[in-house]
PDB file of C-alpha atoms and ligand atoms in Angstrom:
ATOM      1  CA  UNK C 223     -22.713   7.789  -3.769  1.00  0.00           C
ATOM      2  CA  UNK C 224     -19.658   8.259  -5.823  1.00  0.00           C
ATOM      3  CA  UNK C 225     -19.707   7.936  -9.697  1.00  0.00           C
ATOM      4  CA  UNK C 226     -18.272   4.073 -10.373  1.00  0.00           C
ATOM      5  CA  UNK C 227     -16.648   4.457 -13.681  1.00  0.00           C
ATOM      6  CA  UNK C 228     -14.951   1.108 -15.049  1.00  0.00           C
ATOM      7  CA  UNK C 229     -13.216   2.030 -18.083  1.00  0.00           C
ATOM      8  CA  UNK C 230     -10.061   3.897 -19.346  1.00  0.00           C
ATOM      9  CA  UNK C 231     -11.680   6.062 -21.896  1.00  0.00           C
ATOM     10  CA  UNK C 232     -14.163   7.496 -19.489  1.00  0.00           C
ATOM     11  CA  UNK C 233     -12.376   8.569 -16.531  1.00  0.00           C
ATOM     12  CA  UNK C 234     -10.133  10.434 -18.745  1.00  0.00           C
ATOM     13  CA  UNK C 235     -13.126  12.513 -20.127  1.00  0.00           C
ATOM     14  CA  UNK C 236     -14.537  12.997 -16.613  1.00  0.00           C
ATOM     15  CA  UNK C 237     -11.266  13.950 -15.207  1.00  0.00           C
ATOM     16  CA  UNK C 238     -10.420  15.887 -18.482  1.00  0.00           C
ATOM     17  CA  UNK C 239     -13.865  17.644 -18.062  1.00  0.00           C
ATOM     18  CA  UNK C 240     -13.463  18.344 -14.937  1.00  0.00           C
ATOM     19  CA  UNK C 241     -10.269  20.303 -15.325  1.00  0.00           C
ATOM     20  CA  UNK C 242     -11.440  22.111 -18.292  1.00  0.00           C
ATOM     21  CA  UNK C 243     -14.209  23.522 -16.086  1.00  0.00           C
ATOM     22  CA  UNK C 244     -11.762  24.516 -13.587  1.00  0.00           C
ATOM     23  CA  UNK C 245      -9.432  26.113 -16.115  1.00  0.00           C
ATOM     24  CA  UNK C 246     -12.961  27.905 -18.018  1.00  0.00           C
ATOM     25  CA  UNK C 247     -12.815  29.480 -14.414  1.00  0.00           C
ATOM     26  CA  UNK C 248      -9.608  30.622 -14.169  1.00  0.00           C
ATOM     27  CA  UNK C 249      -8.105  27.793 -11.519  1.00  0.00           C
ATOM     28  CA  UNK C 250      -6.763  25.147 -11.345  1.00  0.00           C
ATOM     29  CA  UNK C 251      -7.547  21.256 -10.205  1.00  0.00           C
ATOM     30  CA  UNK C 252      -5.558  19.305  -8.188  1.00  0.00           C
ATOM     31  CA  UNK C 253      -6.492  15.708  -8.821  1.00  0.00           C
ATOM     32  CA  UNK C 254      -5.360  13.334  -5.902  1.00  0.00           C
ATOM     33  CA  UNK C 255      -5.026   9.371  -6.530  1.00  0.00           C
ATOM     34  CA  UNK C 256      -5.606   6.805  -3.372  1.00  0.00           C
ATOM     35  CA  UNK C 257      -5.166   3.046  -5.439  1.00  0.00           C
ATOM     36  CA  UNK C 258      -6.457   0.549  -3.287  1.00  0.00           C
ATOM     37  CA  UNK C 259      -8.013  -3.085  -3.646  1.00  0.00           C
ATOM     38  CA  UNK C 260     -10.850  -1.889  -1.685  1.00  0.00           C
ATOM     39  CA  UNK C 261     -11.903  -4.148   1.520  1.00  0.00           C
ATOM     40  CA  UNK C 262     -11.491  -0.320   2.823  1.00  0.00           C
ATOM     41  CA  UNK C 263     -10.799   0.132   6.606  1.00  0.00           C
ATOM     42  CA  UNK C 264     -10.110   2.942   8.590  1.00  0.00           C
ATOM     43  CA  UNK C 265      -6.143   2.685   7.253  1.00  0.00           C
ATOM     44  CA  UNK C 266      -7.656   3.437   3.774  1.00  0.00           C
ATOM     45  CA  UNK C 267      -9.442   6.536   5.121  1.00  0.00           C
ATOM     46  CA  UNK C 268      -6.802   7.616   6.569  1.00  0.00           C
ATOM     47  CA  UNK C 269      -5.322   8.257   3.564  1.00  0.00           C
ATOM     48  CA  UNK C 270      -8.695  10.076   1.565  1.00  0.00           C
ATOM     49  CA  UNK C 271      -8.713  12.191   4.190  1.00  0.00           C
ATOM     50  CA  UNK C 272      -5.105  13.092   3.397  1.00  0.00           C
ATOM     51  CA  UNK C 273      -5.755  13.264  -0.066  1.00  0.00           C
ATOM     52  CA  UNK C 274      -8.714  15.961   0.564  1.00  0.00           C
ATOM     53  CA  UNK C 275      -5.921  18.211   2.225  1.00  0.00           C
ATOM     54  CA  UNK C 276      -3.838  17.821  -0.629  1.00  0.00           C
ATOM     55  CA  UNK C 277      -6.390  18.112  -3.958  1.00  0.00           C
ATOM     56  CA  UNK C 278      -9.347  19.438  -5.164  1.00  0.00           C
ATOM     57  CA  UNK C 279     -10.571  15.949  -6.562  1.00  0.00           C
ATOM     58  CA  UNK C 280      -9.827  12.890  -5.012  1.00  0.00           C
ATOM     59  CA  UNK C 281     -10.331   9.436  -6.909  1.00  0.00           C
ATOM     60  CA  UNK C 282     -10.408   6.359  -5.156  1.00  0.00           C
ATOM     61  CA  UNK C 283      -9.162   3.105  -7.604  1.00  0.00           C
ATOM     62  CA  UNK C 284     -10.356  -0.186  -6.665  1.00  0.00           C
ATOM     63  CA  UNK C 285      -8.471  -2.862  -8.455  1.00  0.00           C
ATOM     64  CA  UNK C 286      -7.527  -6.141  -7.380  1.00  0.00           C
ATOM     65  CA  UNK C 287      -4.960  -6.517  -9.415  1.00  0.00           C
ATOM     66  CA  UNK C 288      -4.256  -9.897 -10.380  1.00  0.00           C
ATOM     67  CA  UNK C 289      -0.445  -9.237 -11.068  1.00  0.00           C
ATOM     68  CA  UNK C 290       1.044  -8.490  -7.497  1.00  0.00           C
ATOM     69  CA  UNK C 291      -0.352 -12.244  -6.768  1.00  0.00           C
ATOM     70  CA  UNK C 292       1.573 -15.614  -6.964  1.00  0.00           C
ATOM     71  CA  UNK C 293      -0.042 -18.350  -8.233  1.00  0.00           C
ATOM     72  CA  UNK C 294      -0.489 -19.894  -4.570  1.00  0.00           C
ATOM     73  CA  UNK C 295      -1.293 -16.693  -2.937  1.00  0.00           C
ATOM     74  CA  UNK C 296      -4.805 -15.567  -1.971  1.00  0.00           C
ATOM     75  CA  UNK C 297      -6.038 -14.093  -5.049  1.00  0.00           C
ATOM     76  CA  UNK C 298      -9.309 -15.605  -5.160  1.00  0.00           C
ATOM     77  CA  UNK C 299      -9.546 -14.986  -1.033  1.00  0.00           C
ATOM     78  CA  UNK C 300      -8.955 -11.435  -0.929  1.00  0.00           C
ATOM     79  CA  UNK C 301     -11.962  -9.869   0.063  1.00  0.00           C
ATOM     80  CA  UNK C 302     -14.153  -8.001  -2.456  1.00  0.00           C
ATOM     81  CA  UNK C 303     -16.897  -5.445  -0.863  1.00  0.00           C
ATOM     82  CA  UNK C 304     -17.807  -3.296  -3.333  1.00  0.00           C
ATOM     83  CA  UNK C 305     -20.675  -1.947  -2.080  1.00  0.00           C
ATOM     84  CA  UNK C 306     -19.353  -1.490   1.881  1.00  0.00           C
ATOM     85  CA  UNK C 307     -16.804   0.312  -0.032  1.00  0.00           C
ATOM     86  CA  UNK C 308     -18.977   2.733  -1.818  1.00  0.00           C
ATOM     87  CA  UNK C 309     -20.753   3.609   1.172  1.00  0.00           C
ATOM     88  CA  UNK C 310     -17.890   4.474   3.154  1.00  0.00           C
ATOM     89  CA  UNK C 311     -16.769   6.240   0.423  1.00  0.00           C
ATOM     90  CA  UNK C 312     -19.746   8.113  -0.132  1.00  0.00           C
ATOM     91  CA  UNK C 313     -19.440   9.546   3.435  1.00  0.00           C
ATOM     92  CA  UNK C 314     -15.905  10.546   2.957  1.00  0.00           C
ATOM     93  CA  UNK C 315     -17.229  12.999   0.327  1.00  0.00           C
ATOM     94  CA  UNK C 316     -15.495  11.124  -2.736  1.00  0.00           C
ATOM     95  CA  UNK C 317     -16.722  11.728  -6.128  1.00  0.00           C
ATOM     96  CA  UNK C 318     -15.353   9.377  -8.338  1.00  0.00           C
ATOM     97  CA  UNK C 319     -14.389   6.051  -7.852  1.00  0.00           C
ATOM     98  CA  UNK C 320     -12.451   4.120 -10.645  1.00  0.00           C
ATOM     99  CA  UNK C 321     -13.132   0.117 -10.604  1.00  0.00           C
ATOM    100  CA  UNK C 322     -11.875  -1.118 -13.785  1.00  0.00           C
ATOM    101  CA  UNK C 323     -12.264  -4.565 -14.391  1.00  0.00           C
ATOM    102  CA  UNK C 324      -8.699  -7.086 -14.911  1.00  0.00           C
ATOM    103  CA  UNK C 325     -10.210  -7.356 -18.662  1.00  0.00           C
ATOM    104  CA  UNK C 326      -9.862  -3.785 -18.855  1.00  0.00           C
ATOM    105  CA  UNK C 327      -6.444  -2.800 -17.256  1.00  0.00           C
ATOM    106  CA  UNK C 328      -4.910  -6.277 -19.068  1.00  0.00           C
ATOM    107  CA  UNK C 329      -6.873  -6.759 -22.452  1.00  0.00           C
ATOM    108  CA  UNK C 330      -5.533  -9.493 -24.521  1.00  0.00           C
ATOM    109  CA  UNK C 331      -3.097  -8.089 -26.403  1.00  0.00           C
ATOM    110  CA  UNK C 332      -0.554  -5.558 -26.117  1.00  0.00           C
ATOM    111  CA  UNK C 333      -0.021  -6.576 -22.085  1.00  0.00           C
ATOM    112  CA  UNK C 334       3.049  -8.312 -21.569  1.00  0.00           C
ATOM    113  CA  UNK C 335       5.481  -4.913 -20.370  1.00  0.00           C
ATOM    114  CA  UNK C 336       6.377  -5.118 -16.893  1.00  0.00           C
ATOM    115  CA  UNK C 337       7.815  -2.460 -14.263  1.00  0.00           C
ATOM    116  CA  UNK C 338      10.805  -4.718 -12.846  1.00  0.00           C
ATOM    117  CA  UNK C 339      11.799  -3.240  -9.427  1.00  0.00           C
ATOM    118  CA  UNK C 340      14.820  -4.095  -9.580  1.00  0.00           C
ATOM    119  CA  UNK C 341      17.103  -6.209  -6.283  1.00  0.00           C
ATOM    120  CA  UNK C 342      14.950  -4.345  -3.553  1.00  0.00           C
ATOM    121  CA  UNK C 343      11.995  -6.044  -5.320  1.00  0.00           C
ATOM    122  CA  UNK C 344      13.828  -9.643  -4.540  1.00  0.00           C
ATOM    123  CA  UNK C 345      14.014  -8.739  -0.738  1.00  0.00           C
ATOM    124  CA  UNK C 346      11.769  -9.484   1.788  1.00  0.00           C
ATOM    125  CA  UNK C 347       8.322  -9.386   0.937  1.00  0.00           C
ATOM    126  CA  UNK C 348       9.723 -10.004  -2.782  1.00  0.00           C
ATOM    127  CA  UNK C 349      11.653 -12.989  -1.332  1.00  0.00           C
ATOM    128  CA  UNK C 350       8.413 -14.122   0.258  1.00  0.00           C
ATOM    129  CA  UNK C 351       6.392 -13.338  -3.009  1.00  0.00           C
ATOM    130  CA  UNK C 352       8.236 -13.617  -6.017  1.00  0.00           C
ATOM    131  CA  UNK C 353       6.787 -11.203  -8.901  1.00  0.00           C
ATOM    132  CA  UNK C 354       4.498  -9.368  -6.409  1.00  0.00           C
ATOM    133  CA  UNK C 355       6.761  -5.748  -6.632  1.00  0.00           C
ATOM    134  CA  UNK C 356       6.793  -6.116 -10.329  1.00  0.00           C
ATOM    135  CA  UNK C 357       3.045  -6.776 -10.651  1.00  0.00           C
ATOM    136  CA  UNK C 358       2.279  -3.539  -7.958  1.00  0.00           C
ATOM    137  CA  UNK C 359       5.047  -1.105  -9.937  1.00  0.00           C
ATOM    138  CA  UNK C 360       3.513  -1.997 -12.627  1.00  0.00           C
ATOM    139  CA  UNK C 361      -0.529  -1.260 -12.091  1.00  0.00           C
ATOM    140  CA  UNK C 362       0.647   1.731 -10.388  1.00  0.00           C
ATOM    141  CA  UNK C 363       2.604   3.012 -13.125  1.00  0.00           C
ATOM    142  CA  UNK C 364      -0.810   2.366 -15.068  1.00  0.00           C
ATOM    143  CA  UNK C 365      -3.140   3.843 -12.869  1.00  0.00           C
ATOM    144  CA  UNK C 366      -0.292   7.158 -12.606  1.00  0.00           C
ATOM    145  CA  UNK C 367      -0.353   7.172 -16.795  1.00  0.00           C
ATOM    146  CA  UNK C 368      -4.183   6.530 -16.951  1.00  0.00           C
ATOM    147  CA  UNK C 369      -5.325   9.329 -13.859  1.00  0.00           C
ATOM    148  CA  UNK C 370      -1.841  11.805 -14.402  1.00  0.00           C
ATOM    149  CA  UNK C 371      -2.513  13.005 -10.837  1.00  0.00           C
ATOM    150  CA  UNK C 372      -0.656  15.768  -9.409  1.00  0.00           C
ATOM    151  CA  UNK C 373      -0.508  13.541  -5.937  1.00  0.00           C
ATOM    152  CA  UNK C 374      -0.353  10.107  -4.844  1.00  0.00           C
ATOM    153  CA  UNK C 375      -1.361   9.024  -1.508  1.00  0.00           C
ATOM    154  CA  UNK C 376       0.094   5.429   0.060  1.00  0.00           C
ATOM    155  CA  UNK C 377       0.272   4.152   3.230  1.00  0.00           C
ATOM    156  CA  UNK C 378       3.277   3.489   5.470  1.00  0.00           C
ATOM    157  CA  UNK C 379       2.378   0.016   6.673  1.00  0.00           C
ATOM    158  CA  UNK C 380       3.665  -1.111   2.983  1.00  0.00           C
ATOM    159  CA  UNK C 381       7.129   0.303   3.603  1.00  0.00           C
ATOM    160  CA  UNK C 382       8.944  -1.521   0.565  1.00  0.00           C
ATOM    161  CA  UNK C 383       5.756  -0.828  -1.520  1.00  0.00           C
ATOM    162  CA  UNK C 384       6.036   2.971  -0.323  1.00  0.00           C
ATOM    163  CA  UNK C 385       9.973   2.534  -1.249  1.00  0.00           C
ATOM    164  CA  UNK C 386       9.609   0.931  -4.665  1.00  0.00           C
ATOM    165  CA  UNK C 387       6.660   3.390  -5.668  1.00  0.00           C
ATOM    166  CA  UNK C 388       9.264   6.505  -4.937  1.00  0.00           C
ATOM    167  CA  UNK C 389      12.157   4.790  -6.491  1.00  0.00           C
ATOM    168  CA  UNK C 390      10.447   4.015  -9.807  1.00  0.00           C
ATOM    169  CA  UNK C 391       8.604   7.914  -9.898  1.00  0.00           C
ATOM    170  CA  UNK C 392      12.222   8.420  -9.524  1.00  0.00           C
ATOM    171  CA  UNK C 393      14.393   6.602 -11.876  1.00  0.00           C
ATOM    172  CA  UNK C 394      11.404   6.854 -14.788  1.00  0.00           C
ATOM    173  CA  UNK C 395      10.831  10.328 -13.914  1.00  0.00           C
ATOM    174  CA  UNK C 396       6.852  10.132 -13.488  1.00  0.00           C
ATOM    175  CA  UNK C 397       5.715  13.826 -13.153  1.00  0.00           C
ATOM    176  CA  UNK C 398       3.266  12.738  -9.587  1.00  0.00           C
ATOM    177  CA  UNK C 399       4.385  13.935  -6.041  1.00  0.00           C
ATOM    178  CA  UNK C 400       4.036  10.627  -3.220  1.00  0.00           C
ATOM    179  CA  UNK C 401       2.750  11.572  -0.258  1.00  0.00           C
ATOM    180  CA  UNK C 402       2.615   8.687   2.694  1.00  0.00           C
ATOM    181  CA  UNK C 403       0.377   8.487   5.571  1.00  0.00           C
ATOM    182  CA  UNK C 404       1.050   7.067   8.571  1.00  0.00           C
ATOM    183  CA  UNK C 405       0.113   3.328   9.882  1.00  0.00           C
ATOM    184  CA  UNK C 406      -3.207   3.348  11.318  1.00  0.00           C
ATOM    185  CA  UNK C 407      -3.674   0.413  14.273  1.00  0.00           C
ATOM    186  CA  UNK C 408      -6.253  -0.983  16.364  1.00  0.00           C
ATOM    187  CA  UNK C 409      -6.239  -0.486  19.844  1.00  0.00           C
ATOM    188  CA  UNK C 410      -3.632  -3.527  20.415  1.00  0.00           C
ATOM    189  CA  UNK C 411      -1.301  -2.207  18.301  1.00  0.00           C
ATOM    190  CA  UNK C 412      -2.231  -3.765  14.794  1.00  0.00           C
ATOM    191  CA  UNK C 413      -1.300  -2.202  11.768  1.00  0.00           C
ATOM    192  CA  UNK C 414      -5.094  -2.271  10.159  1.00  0.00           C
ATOM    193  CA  UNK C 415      -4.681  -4.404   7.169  1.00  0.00           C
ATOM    194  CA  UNK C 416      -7.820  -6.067   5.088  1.00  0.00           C
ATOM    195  CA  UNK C 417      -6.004  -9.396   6.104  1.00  0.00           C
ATOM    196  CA  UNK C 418      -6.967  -9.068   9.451  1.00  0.00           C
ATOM    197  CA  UNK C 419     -10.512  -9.953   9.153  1.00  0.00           C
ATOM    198  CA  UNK C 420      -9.334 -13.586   8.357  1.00  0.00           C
ATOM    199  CA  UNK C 421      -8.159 -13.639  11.846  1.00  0.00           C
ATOM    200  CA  UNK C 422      -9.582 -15.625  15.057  1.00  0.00           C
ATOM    201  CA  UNK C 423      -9.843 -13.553  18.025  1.00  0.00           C
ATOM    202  CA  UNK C 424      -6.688 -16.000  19.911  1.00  0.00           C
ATOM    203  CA  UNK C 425      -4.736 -14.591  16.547  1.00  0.00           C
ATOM    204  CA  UNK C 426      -6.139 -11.403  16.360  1.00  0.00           C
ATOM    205  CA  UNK C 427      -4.087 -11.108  20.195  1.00  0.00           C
ATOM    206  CA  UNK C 428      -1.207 -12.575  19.417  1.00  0.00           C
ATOM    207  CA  UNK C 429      -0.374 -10.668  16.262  1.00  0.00           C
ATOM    208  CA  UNK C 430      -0.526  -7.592  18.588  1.00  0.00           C
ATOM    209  CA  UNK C 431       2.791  -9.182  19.667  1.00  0.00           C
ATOM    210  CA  UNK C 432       4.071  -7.718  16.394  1.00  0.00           C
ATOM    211  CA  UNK C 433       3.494  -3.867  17.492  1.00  0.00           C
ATOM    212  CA  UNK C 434       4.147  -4.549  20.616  1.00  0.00           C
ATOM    213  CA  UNK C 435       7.833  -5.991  19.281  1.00  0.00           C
ATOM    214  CA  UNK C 436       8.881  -2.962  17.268  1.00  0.00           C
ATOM    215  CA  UNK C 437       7.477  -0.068  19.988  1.00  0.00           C
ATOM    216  CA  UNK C 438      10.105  -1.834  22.188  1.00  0.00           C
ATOM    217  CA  UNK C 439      12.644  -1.917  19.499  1.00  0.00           C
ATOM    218  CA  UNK C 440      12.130   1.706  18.899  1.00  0.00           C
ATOM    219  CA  UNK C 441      13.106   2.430  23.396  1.00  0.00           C
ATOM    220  CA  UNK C 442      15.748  -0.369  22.365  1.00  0.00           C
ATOM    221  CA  UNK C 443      17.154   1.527  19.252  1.00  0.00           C
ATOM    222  CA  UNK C 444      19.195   3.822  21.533  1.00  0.00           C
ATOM    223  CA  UNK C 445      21.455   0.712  22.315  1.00  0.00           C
ATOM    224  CA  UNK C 446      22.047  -0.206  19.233  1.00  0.00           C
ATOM    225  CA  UNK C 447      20.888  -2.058  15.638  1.00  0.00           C
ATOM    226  CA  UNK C 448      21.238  -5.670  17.352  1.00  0.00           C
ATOM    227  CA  UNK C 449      19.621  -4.359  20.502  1.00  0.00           C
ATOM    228  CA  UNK C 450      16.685  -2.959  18.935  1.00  0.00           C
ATOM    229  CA  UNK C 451      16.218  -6.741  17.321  1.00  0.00           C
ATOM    230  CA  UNK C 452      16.515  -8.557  20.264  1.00  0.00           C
ATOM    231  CA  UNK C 453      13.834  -6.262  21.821  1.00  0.00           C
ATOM    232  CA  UNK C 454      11.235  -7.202  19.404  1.00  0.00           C
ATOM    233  CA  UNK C 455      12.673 -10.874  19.005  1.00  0.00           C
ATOM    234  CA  UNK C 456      11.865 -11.007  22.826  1.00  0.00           C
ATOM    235  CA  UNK C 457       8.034 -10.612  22.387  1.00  0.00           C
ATOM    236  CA  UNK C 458       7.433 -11.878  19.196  1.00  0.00           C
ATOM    237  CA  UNK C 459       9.149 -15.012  19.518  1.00  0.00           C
ATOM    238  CA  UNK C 460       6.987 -16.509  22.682  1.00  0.00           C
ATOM    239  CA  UNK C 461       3.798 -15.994  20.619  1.00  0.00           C
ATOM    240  CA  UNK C 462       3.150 -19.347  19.166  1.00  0.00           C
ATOM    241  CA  UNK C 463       0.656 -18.764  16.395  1.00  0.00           C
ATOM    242  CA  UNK C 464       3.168 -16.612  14.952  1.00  0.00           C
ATOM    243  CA  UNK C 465       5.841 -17.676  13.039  1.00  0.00           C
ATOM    244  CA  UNK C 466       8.350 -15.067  12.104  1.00  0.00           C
ATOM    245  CA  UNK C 467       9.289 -14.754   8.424  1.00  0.00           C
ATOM    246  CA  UNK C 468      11.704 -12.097   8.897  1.00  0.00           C
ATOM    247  CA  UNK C 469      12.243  -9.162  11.083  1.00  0.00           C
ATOM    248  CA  UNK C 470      15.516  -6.557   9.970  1.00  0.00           C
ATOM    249  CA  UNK C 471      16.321  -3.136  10.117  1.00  0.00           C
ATOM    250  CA  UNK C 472      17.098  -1.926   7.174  1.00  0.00           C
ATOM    251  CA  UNK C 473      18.531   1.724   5.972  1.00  0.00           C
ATOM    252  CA  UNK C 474      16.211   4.023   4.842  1.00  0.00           C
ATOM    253  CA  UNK C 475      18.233   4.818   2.038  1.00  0.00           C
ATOM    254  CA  UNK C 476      18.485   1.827   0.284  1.00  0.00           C
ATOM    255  CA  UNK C 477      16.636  -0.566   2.251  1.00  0.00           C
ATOM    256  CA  UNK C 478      18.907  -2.952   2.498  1.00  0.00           C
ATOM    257  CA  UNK C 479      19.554  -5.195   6.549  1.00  0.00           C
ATOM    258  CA  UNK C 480      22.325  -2.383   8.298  1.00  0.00           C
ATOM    259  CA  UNK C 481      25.158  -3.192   9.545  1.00  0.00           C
ATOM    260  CA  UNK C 482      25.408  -4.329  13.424  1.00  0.00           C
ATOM    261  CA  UNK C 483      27.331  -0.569  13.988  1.00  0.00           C
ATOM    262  CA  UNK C 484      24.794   1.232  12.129  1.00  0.00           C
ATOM    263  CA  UNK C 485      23.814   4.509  13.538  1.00  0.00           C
ATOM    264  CA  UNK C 486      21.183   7.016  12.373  1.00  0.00           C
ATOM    265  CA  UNK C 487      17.835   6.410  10.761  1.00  0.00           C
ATOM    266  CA  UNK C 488      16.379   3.083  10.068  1.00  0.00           C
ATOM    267  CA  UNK C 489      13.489   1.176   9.812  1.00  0.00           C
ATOM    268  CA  UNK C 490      12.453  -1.977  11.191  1.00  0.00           C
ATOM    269  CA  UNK C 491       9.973  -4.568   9.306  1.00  0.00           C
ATOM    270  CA  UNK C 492       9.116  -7.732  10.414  1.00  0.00           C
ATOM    271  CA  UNK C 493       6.640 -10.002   8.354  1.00  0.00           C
ATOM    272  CA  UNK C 494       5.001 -13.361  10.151  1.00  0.00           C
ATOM    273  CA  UNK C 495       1.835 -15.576   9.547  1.00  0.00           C
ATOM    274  CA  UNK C 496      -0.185 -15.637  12.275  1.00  0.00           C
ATOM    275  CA  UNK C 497      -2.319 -18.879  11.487  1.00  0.00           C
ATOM    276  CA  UNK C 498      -2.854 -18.551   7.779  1.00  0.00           C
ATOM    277  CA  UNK C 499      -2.834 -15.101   7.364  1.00  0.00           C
ATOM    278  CA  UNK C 500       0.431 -13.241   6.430  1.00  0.00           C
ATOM    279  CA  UNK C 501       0.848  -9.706   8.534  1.00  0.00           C
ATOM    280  CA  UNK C 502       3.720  -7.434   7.871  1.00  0.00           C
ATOM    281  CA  UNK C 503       4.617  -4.192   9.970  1.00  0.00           C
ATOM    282  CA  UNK C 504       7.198  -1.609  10.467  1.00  0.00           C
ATOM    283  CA  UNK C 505       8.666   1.465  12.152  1.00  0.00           C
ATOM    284  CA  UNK C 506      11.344   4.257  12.087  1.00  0.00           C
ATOM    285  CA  UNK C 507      13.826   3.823  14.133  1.00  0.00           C
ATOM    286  CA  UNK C 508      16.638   6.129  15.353  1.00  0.00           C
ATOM    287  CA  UNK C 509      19.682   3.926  16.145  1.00  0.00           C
ATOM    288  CA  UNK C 510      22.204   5.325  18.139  1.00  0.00           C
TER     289      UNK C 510
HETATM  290  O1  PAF L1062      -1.421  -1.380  -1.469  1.00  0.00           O
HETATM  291  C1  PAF L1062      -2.285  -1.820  -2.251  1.00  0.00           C
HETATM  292  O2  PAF L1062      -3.463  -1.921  -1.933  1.00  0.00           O
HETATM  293  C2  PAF L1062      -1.858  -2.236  -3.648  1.00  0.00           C
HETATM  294  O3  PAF L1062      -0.583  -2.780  -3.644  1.00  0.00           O
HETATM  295  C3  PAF L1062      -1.966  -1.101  -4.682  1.00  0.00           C
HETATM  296  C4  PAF L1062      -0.982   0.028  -4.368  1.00  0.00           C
HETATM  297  C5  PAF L1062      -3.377  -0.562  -4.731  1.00  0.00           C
HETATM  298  C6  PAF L1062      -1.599  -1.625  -6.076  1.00  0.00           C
HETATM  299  O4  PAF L1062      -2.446  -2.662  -6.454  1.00  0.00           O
END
């Protein structure tokens, strides 16, 4: 089983011993960081297994961090499996796995800074949950100063997480190298997310509708920005337990909605709640 350790001052003395040792032997260790808020699936994996390509040590955080939730959101329903987690951890060859409590990461006193992210932070999932970019910049930046990993690992299905983490390494000049894994999906199509357990099987088909959407926006793409929309639009729309929050293709760049004459790289993202759950997706898209 991997080593649980829950506070600040100890997983800097492991990590710190375990580079001295490396260094008392002439190399070097490549420490590799996968944050997560456990519930792990085979999306999460995905992205340890990455990190073992790209590290010599690679520590798993499990935080659910109360910050990247609105006060209506489903804090208190998110799923917390601790000791699934550990297991599939353990066979994954992890060593350490960092589980701080919120007491812990927020004491008291001396918590109120914030990582704003700034207008792409407002869009789209930020429009949908207002503070939750601010409250994920700002447990990563944490977890970055607290672990001072030579990689990150995130995955793609959180494109304007993915976007926000790489602008603020950016702009604040965090010394940490983001690497991003591609989305991992079920059979159907569905991005794995640990929402998706909260589905019903009827749901659980129709939010394949979603996938299904932007693979045919991608053929679309070739035709054009509006084209590539009205591909998806035409198989998400006729699913009735969804209901569409948004669905744009935005530039890569900036990720901001492109123009209709757009051409070049893109990506698409549609969000929707398919009964109560909230599901968001995305792909690249080369608009021509
Ligand atoms: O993607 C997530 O699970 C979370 O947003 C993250 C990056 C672990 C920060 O809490």
């Amino acid at each position: 089983m991997p080593e649980v350790i829950g506070t600040i001052d100890e997983l800097r003395n492991r990590l710190g011993a375990a580079r001295d040792k490396a260094a008392m032997m002439g190399g070097d260790t490549r420490i590799v960081l996968v944050p997560t808020m456990g519930a792990l699936h085979d999306g999460h994996l995905a992205l340890i297994r990455r990190a073992r390509q790209l590290g010599d040590i690679v520590l798993v955080s499990i935080f659910v961090n109360p910050l990247q939730f609105g006060a209506n959101e489903d804090l208190d329903r998110y799923p917390r499996t601790l000791e699934a987690d550990l297991q599939a951890l353990a066979l994954e060859g992890v060593p350490f796995v960092f589980a701080p409590s919120a007491r812990e990461m927020y004491p008291e006193t001396n918590n109120t800074t914030r990582v704003a992210a700034g207008p792409v932070g407002l869009l789209l999932e930020g429009a949908a949950r207002p503070g939750h970019f601010d409250g994920m910049l700002t447990v990563v930046a944490k977890l970055l100063n607290i672990v001072a990993p030579d990689t990150a690992v995130f995955g793609q299905k959180d494109a304007q997480q993915v976007f926000l983490v790489q602008s603020m390494v950016a702009d604040l000049n965090v010394r940490v190298a983001i690497d991003v894994v591609p989305t991992v999906r079920e059979h159907s199509g569905l991005a794995l997310s640990s929402r998706n357990r909260n589905l019903t099987t009827a749901e659980s088909e129709a939010a394949a509708a979603l996938s299904a959407g932007l693979t045919a926006a991608q053929v679309a793409a070739s035709h054009g920005a509006t084209a590539a929309l009205a591909a998806a639009h035409a198989l998400i729309d006729p699913q009735a337990l969804v209901k569409l929050d948004y669905l744009v293709v935005v530039h890569p760049h900036t990720f901001f909605p492109v123009s209709a004459d757009h051409v070049g790289p893109a990506r698409m993202l549609v969000a929707a709640l398919v009964g109560t759950t909230r599901l968001i997706d995305n792909v690249a898209l080369d608009v021509a």
